[in-house]
Tab-separated table of C-alpha atoms in Angstrom:
chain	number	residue	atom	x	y	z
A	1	UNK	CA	13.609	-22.636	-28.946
A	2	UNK	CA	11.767	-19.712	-26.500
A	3	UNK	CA	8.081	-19.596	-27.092
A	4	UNK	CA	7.065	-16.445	-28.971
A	5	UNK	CA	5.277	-14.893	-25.613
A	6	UNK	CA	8.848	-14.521	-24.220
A	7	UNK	CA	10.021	-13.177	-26.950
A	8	UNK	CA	7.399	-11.024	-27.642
A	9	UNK	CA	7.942	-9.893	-24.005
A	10	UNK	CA	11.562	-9.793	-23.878
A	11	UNK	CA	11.571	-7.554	-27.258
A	12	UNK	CA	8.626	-5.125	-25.108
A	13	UNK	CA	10.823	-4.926	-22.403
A	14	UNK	CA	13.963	-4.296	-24.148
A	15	UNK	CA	12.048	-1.653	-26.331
A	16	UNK	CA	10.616	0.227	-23.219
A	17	UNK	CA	14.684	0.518	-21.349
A	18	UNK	CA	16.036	1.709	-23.989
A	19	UNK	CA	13.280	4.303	-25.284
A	20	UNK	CA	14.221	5.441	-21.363
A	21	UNK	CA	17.929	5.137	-21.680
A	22	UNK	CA	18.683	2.032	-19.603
A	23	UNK	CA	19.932	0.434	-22.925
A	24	UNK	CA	21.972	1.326	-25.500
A	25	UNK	CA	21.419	-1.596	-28.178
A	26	UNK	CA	22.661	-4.754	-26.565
A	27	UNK	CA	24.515	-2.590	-24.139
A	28	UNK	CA	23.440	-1.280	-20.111
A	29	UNK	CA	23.828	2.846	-19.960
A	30	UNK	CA	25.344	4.373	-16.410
A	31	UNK	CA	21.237	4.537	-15.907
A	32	UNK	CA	20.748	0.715	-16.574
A	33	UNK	CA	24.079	-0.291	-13.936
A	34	UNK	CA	22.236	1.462	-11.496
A	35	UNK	CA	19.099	-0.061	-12.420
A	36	UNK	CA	20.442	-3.840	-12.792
A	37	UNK	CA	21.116	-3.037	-8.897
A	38	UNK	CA	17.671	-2.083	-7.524
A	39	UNK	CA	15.808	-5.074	-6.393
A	40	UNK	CA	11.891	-3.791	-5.928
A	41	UNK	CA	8.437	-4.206	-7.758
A	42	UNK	CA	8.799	-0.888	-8.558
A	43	UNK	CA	12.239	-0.576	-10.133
A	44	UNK	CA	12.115	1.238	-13.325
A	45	UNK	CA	9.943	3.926	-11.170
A	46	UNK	CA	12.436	4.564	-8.553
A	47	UNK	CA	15.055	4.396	-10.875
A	48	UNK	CA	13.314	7.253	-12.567
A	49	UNK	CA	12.771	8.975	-9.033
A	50	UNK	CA	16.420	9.132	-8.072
A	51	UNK	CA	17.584	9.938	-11.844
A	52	UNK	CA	15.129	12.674	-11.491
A	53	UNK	CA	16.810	13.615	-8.131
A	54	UNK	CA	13.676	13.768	-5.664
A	55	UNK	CA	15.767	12.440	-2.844
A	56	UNK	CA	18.348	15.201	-3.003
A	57	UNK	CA	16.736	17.601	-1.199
A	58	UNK	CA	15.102	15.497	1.562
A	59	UNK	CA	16.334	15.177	5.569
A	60	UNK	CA	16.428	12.055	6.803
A	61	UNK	CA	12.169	11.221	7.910
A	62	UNK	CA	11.267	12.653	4.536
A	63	UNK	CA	13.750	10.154	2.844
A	64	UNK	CA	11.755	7.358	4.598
A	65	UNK	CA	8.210	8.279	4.132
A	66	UNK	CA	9.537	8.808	-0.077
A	67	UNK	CA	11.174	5.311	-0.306
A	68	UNK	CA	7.698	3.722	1.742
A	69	UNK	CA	5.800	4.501	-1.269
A	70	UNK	CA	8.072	1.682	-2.944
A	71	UNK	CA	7.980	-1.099	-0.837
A	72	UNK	CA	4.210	-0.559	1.471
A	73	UNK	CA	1.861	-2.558	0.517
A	74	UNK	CA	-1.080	-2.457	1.990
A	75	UNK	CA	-2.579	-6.262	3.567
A	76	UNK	CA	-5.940	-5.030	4.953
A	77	UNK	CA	-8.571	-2.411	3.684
A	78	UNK	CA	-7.309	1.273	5.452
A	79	UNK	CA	-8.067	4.811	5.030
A	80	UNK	CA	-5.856	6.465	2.699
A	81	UNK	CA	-3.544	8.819	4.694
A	82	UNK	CA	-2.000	10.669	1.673
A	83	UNK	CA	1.490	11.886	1.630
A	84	UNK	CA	2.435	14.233	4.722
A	85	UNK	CA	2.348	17.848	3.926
A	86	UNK	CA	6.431	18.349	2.810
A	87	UNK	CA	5.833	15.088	0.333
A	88	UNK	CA	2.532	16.318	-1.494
A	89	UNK	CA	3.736	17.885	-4.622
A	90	UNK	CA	6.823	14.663	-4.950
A	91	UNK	CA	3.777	12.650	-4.597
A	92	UNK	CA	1.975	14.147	-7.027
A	93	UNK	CA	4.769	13.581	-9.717
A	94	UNK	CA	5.667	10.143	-8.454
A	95	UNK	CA	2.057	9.200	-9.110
A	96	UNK	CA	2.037	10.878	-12.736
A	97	UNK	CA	5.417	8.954	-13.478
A	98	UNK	CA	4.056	6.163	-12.046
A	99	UNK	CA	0.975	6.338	-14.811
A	100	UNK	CA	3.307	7.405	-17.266
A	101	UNK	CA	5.294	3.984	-17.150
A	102	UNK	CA	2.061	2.361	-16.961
A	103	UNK	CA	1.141	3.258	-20.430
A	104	UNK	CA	4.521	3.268	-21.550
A	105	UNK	CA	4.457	-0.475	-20.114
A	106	UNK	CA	0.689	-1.130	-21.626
A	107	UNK	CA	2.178	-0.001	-24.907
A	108	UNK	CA	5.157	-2.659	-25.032
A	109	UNK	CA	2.925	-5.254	-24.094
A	110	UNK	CA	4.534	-5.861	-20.783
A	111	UNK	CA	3.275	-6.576	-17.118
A	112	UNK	CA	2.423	-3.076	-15.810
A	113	UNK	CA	3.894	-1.857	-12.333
A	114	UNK	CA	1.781	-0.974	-9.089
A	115	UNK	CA	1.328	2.471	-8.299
A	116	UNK	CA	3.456	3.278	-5.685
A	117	UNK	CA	1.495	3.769	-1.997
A	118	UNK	CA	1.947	5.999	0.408
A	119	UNK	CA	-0.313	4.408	3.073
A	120	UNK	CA	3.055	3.962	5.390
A	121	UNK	CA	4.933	7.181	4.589
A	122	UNK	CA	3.240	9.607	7.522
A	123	UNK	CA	3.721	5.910	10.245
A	124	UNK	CA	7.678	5.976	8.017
A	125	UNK	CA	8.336	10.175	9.121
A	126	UNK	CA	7.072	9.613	12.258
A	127	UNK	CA	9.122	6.639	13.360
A	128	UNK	CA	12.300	7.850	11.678
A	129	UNK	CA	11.932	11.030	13.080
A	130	UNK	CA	12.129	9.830	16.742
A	131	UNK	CA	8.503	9.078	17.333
A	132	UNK	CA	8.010	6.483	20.096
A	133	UNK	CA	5.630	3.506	19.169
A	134	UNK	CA	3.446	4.476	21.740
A	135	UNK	CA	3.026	8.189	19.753
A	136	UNK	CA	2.594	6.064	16.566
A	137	UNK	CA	0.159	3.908	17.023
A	138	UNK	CA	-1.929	5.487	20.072
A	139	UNK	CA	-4.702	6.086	18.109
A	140	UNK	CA	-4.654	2.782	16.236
A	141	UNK	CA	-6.171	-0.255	18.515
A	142	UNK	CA	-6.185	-2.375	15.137
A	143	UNK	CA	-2.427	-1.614	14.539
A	144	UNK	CA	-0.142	-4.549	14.193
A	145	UNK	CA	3.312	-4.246	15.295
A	146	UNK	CA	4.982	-7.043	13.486
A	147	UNK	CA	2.811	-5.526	10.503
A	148	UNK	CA	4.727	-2.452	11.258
A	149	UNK	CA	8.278	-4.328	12.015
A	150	UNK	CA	8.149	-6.191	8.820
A	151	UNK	CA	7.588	-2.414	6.659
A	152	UNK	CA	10.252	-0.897	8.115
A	153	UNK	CA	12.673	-3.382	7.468
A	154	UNK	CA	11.825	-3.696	3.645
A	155	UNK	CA	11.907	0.048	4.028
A	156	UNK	CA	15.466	-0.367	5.496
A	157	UNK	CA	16.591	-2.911	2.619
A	158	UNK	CA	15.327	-0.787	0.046
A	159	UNK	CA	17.158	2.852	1.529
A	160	UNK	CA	20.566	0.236	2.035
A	161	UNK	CA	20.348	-0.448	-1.565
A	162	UNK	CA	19.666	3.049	-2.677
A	163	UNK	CA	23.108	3.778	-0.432
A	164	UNK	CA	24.831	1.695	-2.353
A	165	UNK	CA	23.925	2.840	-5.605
A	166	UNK	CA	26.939	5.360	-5.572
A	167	UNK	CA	28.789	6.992	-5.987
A	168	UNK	CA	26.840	9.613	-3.330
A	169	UNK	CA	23.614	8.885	-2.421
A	170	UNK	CA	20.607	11.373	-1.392
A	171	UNK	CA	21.792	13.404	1.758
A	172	UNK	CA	18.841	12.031	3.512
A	173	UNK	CA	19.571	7.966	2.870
A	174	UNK	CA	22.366	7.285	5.991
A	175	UNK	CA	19.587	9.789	8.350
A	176	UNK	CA	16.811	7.735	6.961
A	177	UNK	CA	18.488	4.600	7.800
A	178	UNK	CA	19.830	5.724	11.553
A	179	UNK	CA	16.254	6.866	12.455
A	180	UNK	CA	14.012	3.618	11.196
A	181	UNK	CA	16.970	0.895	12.115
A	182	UNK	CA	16.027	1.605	15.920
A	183	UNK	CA	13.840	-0.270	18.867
A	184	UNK	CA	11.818	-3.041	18.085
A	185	UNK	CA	12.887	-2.730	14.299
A	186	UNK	CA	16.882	-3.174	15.207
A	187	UNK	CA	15.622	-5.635	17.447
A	188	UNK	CA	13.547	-7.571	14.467
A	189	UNK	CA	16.730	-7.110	12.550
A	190	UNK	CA	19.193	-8.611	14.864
A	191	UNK	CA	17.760	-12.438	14.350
């Protein structure tokens, strides 16, 4: 027999997907396919994202610096950059959808998700943009390039599996990919 925290946790869980329309009784929706796909801390938020469609109408750099918010986290005490300009008002709703899970997590009594963080997405734009890694990190002495090597592969992993998601993906996932996948971060990706 399953102690009652599972339980407890598994009925929280189960209440929360389908109040959102991942589930359907015992059932997965189209929604909760996609979902049972997405491999990130922040699943059910992304999920949400791309339901909501704030990928479609991104070019490639803007994809990037979006999807960072899911998998940066940050290892060392910086200044918060923001979002870049173009990103500020899908920021702003990522963050309220962000809290809004939150409390919709706090009230199923479930483990709540991070906030997604856009502490990479201006380095992400850059870099898939064209940016050499001189340009990028000129200004940063305290940069770490494996730091840096290590985000944009997750970041890479994360825009491959939004790809795959089908049956079309955001116009800005293959342009995302192409532009990050490049230099030392092919090069990191080859071994």
């Amino acid at each position: 027999s399953l102690p009652p925290g599972v339980v407890t946790a598994f009925r929280g869980i189960m209440g929360l997907l389908e109040r959102r329309g991942y589930v359907d009784g015992w059932r997965l929706t189209a929604k909760g396919q996609r979902l049972r796909r997405v491999y990130n801390a922040l699943d059910l938020v992304l999920a949400e994202a791309l339901e909501l469609g704030w990928f479609e109408a991104l070019d490639g750099p803007e994809t990037a610096a979006l999807a960072s918010a899911f998998t940066f986290e940050p290892r060392r005490e910086s200044e918060d950059l923001g979002w870049p300009p173009a990103l500020r008002d899908i920021g702003h709703r990522l963050a309220s959808l962000s809290e809004e899970i939150g409390a919709a997590e706090r009230h199923a009594r479930v483990p709540t998700t991070r906030a997604p963080d856009p502490g990479f997405a201006a380095t992400a734009l850059r870099w898939a943009a064209g940016s050499s890694l001189h340009e990028i990190f000129a200004d940063d002495e305290t940069a770490a390039v494996g730091d840096f090597v290590r985000n944009c592969r997750q970041l890479i992993d994360l825009l491959r599996q939004i790809r795959d998601l089908g049956p079309e993906p955001p116009s800005g996932v293959r342009e995302a990919i192409r532009g990050l996948d490049r230099g030392v971060v092919s090069a990191a990706g080859a071994f």
